[in-house]
Coordinates of C-alpha atoms in Angstrom, one line a residue:
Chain A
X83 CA 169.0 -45.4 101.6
X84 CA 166.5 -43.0 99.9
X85 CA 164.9 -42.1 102.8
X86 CA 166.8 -39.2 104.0
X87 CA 167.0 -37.6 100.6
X88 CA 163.3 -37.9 100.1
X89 CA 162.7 -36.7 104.1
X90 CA 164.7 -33.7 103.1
X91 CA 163.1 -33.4 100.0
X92 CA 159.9 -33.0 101.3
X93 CA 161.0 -30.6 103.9
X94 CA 162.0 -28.3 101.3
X95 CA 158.4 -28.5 99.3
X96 CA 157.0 -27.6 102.8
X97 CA 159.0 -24.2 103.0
X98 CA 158.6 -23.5 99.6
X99 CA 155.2 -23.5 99.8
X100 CA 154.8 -21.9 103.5
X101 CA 157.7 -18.9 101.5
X102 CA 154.9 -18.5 98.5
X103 CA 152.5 -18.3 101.1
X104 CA 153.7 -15.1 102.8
X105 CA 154.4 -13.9 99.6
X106 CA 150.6 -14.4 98.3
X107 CA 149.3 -13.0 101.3
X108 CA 151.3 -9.9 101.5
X109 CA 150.8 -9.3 97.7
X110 CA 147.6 -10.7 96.8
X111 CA 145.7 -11.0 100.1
X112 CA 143.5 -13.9 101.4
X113 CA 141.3 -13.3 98.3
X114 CA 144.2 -14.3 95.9
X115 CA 145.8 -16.8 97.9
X116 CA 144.6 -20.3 96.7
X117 CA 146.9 -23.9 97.1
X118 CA 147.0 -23.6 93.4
X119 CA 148.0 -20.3 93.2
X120 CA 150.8 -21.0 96.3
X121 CA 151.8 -24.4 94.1
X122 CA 152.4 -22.2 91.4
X123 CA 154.3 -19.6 93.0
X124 CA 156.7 -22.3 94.7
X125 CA 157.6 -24.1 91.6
X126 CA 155.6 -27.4 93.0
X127 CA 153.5 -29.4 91.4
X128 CA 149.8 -28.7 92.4
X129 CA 149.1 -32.6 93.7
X130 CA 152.7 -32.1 95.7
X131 CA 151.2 -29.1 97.1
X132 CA 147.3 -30.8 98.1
X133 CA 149.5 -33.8 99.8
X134 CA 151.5 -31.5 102.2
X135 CA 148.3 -28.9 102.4
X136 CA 144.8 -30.3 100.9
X137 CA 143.4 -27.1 102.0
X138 CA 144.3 -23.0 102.4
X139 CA 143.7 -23.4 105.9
X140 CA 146.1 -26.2 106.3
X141 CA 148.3 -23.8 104.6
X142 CA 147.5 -21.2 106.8
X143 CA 147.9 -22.9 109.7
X144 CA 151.7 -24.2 109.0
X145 CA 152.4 -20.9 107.7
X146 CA 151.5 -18.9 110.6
X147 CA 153.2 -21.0 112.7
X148 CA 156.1 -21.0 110.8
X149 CA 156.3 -17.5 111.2
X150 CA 155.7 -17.1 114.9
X151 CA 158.8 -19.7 115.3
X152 CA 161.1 -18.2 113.1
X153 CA 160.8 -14.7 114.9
X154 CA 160.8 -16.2 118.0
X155 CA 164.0 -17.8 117.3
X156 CA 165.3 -14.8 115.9
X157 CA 164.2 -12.4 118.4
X158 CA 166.0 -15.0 121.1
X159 CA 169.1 -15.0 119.6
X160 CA 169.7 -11.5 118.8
X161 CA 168.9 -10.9 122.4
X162 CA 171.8 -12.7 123.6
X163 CA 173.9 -10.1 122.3
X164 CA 171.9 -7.2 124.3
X165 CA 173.6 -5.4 127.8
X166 CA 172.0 -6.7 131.2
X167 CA 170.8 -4.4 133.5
X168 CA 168.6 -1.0 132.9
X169 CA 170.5 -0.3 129.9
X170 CA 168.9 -2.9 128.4
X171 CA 165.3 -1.2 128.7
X172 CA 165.9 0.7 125.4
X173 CA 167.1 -2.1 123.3
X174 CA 164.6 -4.8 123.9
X175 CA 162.1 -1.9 123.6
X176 CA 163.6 -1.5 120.3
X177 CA 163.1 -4.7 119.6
X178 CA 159.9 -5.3 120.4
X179 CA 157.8 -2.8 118.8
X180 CA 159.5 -3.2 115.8
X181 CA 158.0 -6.6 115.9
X182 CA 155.0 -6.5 113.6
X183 CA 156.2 -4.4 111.1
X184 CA 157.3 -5.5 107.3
X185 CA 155.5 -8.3 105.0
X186 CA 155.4 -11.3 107.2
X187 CA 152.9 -9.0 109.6
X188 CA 151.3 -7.7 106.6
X189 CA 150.5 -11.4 105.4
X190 CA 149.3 -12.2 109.2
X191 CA 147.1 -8.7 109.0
X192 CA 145.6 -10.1 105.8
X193 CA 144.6 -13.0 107.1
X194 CA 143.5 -11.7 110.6
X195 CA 141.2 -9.5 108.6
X196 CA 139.4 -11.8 106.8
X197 CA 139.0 -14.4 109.1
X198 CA 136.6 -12.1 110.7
X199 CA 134.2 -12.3 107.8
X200 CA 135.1 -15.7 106.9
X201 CA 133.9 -18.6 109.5
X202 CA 136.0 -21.2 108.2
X203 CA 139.4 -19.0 108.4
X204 CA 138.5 -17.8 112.2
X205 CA 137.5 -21.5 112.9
X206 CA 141.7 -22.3 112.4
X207 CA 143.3 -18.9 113.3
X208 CA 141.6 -17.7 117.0
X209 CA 143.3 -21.1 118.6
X210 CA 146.4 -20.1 116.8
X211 CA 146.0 -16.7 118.0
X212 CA 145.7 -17.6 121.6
X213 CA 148.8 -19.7 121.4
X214 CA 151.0 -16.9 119.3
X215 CA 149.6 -14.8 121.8
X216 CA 150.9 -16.8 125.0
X217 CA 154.1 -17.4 123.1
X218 CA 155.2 -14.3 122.1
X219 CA 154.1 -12.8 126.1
X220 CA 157.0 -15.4 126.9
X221 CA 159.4 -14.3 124.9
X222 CA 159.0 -10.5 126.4
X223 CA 158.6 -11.8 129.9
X224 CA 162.3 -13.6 129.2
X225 CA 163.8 -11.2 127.3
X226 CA 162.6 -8.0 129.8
X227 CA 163.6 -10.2 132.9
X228 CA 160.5 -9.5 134.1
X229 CA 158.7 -10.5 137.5
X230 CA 155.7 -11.1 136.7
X231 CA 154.2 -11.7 139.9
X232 CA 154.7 -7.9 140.9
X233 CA 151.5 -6.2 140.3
X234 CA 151.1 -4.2 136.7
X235 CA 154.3 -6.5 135.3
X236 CA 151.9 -8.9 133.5
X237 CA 150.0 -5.7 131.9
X238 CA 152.6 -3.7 131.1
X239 CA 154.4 -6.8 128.8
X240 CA 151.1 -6.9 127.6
X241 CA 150.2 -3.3 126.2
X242 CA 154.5 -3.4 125.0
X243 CA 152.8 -6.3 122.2
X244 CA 149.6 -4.8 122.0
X245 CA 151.2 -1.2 121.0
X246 CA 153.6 -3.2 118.9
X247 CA 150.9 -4.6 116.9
X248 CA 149.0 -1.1 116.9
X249 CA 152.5 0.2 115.9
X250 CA 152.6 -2.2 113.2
X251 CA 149.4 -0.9 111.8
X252 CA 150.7 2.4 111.4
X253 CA 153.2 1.4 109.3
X254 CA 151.0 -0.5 106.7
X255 CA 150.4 2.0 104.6
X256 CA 153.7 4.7 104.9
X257 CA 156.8 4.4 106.4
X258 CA 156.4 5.1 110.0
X259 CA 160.0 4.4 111.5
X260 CA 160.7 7.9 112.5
X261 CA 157.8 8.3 115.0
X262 CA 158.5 4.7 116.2
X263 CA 162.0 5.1 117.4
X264 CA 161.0 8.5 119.1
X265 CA 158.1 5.9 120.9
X266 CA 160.9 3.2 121.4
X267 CA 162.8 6.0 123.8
X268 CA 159.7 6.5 125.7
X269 CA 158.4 3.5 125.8
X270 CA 162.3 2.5 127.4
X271 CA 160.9 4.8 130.4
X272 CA 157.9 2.9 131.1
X273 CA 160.4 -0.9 131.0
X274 CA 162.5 0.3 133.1
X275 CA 160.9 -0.7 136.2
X276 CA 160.6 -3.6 135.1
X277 CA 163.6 -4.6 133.4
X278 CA 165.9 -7.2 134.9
X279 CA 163.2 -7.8 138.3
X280 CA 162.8 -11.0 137.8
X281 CA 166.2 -11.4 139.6
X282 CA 168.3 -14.5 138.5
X283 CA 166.5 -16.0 136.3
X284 CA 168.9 -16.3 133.2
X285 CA 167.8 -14.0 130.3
X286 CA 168.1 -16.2 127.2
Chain B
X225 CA 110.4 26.4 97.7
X226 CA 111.7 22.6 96.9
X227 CA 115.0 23.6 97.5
X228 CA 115.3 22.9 101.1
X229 CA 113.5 19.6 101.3
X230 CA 115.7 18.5 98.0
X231 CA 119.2 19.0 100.1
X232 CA 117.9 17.3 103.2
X233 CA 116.7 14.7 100.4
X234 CA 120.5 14.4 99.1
X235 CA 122.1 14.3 102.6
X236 CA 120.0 11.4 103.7
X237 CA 120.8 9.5 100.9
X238 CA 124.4 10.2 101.4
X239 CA 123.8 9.4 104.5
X240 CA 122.3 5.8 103.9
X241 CA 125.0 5.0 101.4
X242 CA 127.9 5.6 104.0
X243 CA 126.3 3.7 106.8
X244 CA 125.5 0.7 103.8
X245 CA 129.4 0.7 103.2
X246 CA 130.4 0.4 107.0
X247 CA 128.1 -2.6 106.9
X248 CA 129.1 -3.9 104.1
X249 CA 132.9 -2.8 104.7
X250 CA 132.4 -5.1 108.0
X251 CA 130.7 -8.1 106.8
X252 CA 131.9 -8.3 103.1
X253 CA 135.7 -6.7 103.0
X254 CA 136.7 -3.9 100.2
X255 CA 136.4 -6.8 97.5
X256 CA 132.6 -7.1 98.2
X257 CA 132.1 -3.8 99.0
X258 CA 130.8 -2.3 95.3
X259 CA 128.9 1.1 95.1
X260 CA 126.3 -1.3 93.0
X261 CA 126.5 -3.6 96.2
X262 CA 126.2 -0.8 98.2
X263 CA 123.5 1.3 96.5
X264 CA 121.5 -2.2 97.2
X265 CA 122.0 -2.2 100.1
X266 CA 121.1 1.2 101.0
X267 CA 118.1 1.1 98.7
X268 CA 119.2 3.7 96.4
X269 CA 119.4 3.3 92.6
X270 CA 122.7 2.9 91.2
X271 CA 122.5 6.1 89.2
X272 CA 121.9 8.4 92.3
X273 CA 124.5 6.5 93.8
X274 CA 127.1 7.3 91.6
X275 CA 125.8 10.6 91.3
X276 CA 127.3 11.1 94.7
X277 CA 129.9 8.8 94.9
X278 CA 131.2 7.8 91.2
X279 CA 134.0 5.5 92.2
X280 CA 134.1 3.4 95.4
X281 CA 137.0 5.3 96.4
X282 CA 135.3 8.6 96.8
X283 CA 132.9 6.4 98.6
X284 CA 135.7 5.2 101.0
X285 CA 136.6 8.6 101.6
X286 CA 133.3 10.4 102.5
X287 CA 133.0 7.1 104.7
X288 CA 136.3 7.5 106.9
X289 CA 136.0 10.9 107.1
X290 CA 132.4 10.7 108.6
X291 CA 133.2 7.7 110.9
X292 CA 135.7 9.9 111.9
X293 CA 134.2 13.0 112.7
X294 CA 131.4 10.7 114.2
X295 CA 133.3 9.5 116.9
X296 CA 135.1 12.5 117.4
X297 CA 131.8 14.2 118.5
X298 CA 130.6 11.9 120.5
X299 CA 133.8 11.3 122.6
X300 CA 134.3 14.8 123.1
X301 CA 130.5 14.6 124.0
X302 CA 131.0 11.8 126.3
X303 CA 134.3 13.4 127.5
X304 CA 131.7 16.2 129.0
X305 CA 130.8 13.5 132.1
X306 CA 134.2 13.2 133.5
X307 CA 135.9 14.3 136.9
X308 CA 138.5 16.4 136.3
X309 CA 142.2 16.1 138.1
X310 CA 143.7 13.0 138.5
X311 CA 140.5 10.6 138.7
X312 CA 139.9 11.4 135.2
X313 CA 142.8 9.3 134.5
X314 CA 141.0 6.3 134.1
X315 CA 137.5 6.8 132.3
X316 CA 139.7 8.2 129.7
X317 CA 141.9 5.5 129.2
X318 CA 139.2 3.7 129.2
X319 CA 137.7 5.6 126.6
X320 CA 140.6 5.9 124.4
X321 CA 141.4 2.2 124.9
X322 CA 137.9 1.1 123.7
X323 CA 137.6 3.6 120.7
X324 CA 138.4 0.9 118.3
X325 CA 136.5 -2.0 118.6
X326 CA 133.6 -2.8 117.4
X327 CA 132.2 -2.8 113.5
X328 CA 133.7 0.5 112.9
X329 CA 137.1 -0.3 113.3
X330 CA 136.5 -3.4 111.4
X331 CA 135.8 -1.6 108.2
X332 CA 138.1 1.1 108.9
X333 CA 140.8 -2.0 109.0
X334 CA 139.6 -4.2 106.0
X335 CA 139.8 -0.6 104.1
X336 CA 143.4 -0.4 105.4
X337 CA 144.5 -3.6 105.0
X338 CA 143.1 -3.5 101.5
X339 CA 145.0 -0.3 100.6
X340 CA 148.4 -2.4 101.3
X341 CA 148.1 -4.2 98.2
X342 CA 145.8 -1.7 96.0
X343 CA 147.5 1.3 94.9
X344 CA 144.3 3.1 93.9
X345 CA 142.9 3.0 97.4
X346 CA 146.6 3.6 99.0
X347 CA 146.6 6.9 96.9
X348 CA 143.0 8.0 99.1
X349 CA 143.4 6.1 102.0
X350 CA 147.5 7.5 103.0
X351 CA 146.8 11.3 103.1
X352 CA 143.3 11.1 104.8
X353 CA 145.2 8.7 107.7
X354 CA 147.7 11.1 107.9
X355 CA 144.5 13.7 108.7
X356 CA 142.6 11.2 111.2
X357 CA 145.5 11.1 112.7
X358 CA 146.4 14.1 113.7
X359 CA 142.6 14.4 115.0
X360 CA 142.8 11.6 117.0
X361 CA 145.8 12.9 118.5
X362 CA 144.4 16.4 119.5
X363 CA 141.3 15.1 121.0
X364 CA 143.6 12.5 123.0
X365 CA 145.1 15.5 124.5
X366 CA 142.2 17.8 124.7
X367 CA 140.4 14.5 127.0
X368 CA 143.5 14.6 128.9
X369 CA 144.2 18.1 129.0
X370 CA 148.2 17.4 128.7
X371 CA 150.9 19.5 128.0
X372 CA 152.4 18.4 124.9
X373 CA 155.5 21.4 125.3
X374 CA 156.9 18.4 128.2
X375 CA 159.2 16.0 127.1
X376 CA 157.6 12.8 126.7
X377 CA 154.3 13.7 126.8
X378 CA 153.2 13.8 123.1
X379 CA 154.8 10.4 123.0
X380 CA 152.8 9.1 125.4
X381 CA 149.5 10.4 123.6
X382 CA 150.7 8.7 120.8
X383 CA 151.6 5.5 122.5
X384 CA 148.3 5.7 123.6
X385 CA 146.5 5.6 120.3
X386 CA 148.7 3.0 118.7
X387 CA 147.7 1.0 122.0
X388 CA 143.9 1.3 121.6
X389 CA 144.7 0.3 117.8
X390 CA 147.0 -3.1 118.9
X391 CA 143.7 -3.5 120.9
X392 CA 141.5 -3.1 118.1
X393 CA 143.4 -6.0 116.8
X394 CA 143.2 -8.0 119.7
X395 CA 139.5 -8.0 119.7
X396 CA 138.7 -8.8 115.9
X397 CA 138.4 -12.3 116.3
X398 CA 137.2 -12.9 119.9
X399 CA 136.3 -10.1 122.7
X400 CA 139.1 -9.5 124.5
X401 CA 137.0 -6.9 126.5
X402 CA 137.6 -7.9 129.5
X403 CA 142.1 -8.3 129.3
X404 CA 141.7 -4.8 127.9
X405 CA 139.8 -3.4 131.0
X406 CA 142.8 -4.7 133.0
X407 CA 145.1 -3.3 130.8
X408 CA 142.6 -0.1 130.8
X409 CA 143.6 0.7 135.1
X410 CA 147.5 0.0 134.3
X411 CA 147.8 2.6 131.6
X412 CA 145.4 5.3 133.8
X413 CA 148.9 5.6 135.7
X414 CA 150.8 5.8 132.7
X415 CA 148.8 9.1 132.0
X416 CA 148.0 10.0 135.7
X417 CA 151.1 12.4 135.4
X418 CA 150.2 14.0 132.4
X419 CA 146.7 14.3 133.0
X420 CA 145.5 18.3 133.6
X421 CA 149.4 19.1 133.2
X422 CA 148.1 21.5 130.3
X423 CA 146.7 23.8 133.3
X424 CA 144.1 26.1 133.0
X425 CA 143.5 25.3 129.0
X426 CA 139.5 24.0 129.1
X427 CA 139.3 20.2 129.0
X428 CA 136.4 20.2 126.4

């Protein structure tokens, strides 16, 4: 009888913590982000917290996957709502390099950055960043209705992510929206080639 | 008559102290990165080191700014070698594509990632990326001798920079050298059309 309660209980501690997580991070950096200061954050015990996470790179781990989920869910669905055809170049431009911008890619940056001076922090994330990586291609491929067997599609999805990410760089430290959405126009030029190739393939 | 050999004195020590932070930058982050842990490093006594720089921030500051002017020199140095006309598409995508990786860029990037969360270093660091970047940008279209007065064009420099920076991430934690030489001959015909559009304006 209890066990659904405690199931859901449970689940809740998990995205309390992984919340206080991205929080930490994007405040506080890798530096300040400890389980204990995490348990704190979340209003958990610090014992609840070691039994879902015994270390900060289990944490890590759950949160960055967390976070690669949610936005791919989100960047699905509000695509559903976008126009077919080359009219929907601009849009999933839009979309795309505005990506890695705000404090969930600040928390990743934070973490990206010091896993490259710290072993045991690299040792958990480059995996996770080949499959984020791989992932998030996907979800441009789909949501471009790209063909990806026509030579320069596959490079031209990637340097739309890469940019995004150099995009979201720029933003770190001022507010760099203006300048993006003049890129987002251009950037529509270069998709539009592309856009809507890959024939009938549904775009999710 | 000790005058000259006194300055040369002081700009090597200078000198030593910014190339100690880049190392130290890279290997220990901004929160390691002390002008005691510094002066250390660079075998200079703490006094002389704070004689130039007294807070790390002025450090920070002479250090971008000569990275900086560093690598402007020596790509429009390099930039000296190439064909001109359309075949100098490529080597300077490759070139601009390549400019950040390496320890450089990884100090450049703990300093920026730091600034997110410090709002002593933000106060340095914002104005003086404002100033790299417009520098970056003019030597971008000085390689490709482009015509910024078209539509689209400065947009594409740009897109090109915040590329080569989404690269710069993209290689922190493992060397995605040889994706980015692929992506390196698909953007050399995203700047073949703007390339010597600027006319008879000397390409440095």
């Amino acid at each position: 009888m209890a066990r659904e309660p405690r199931q859901e209980r449970s689940r809740t501690t998990r995205r309390r913590l992984i919340d206080a997580t991205v929080e930490c991070l994007a405040e506080l950096g890798w530096t300040g982000t400890t389980v204990g200061v995490v348990a704190e954050r979340a209003g958990v015990s610090r014992g609840a917290a070691q039994h879902h996470f015994p270390t900060r790179e289990d944490l890590v781990v759950a949160t960055v996957e967390f976070l690669t989920e949610e936005q791919i869910t989100e960047v699905r669905r509000r695509a559903e709502t976008l126009p077919q055809g080359r009219g929907r170049a601009e849009p999933v431009a839009r979309m795309l390099l505005n990506l890695y911008t705000g404090a969930k890619f600040r928390a990743a940056l934070h973490l990206w950055v010091a896993a490259s001076t710290d072993d045991a922090l690299r040792a958990v994330l480059a995996p996770l960043e080949a499959k984020v990586g791989r992932e998030s291609h996907r979800v441009a491929v789909d949501l471009l209705g790209a063909d990806e067997s026509r030579p320069g599609v596959r490079e031209t999805v990637q340097a739309t992510l890469d940019l995004a990410r150099g995009l979201g760089l720029a933003d770190l430290l001022s507010d760099d929206s203006k300048r993006r959405q003049r890129l987002v126009r251009q950037w529509a030029k270069v998709l539009e080639p592309i856009v809507g190739e890959g024939g009938d393939r549904p775009v999710p």
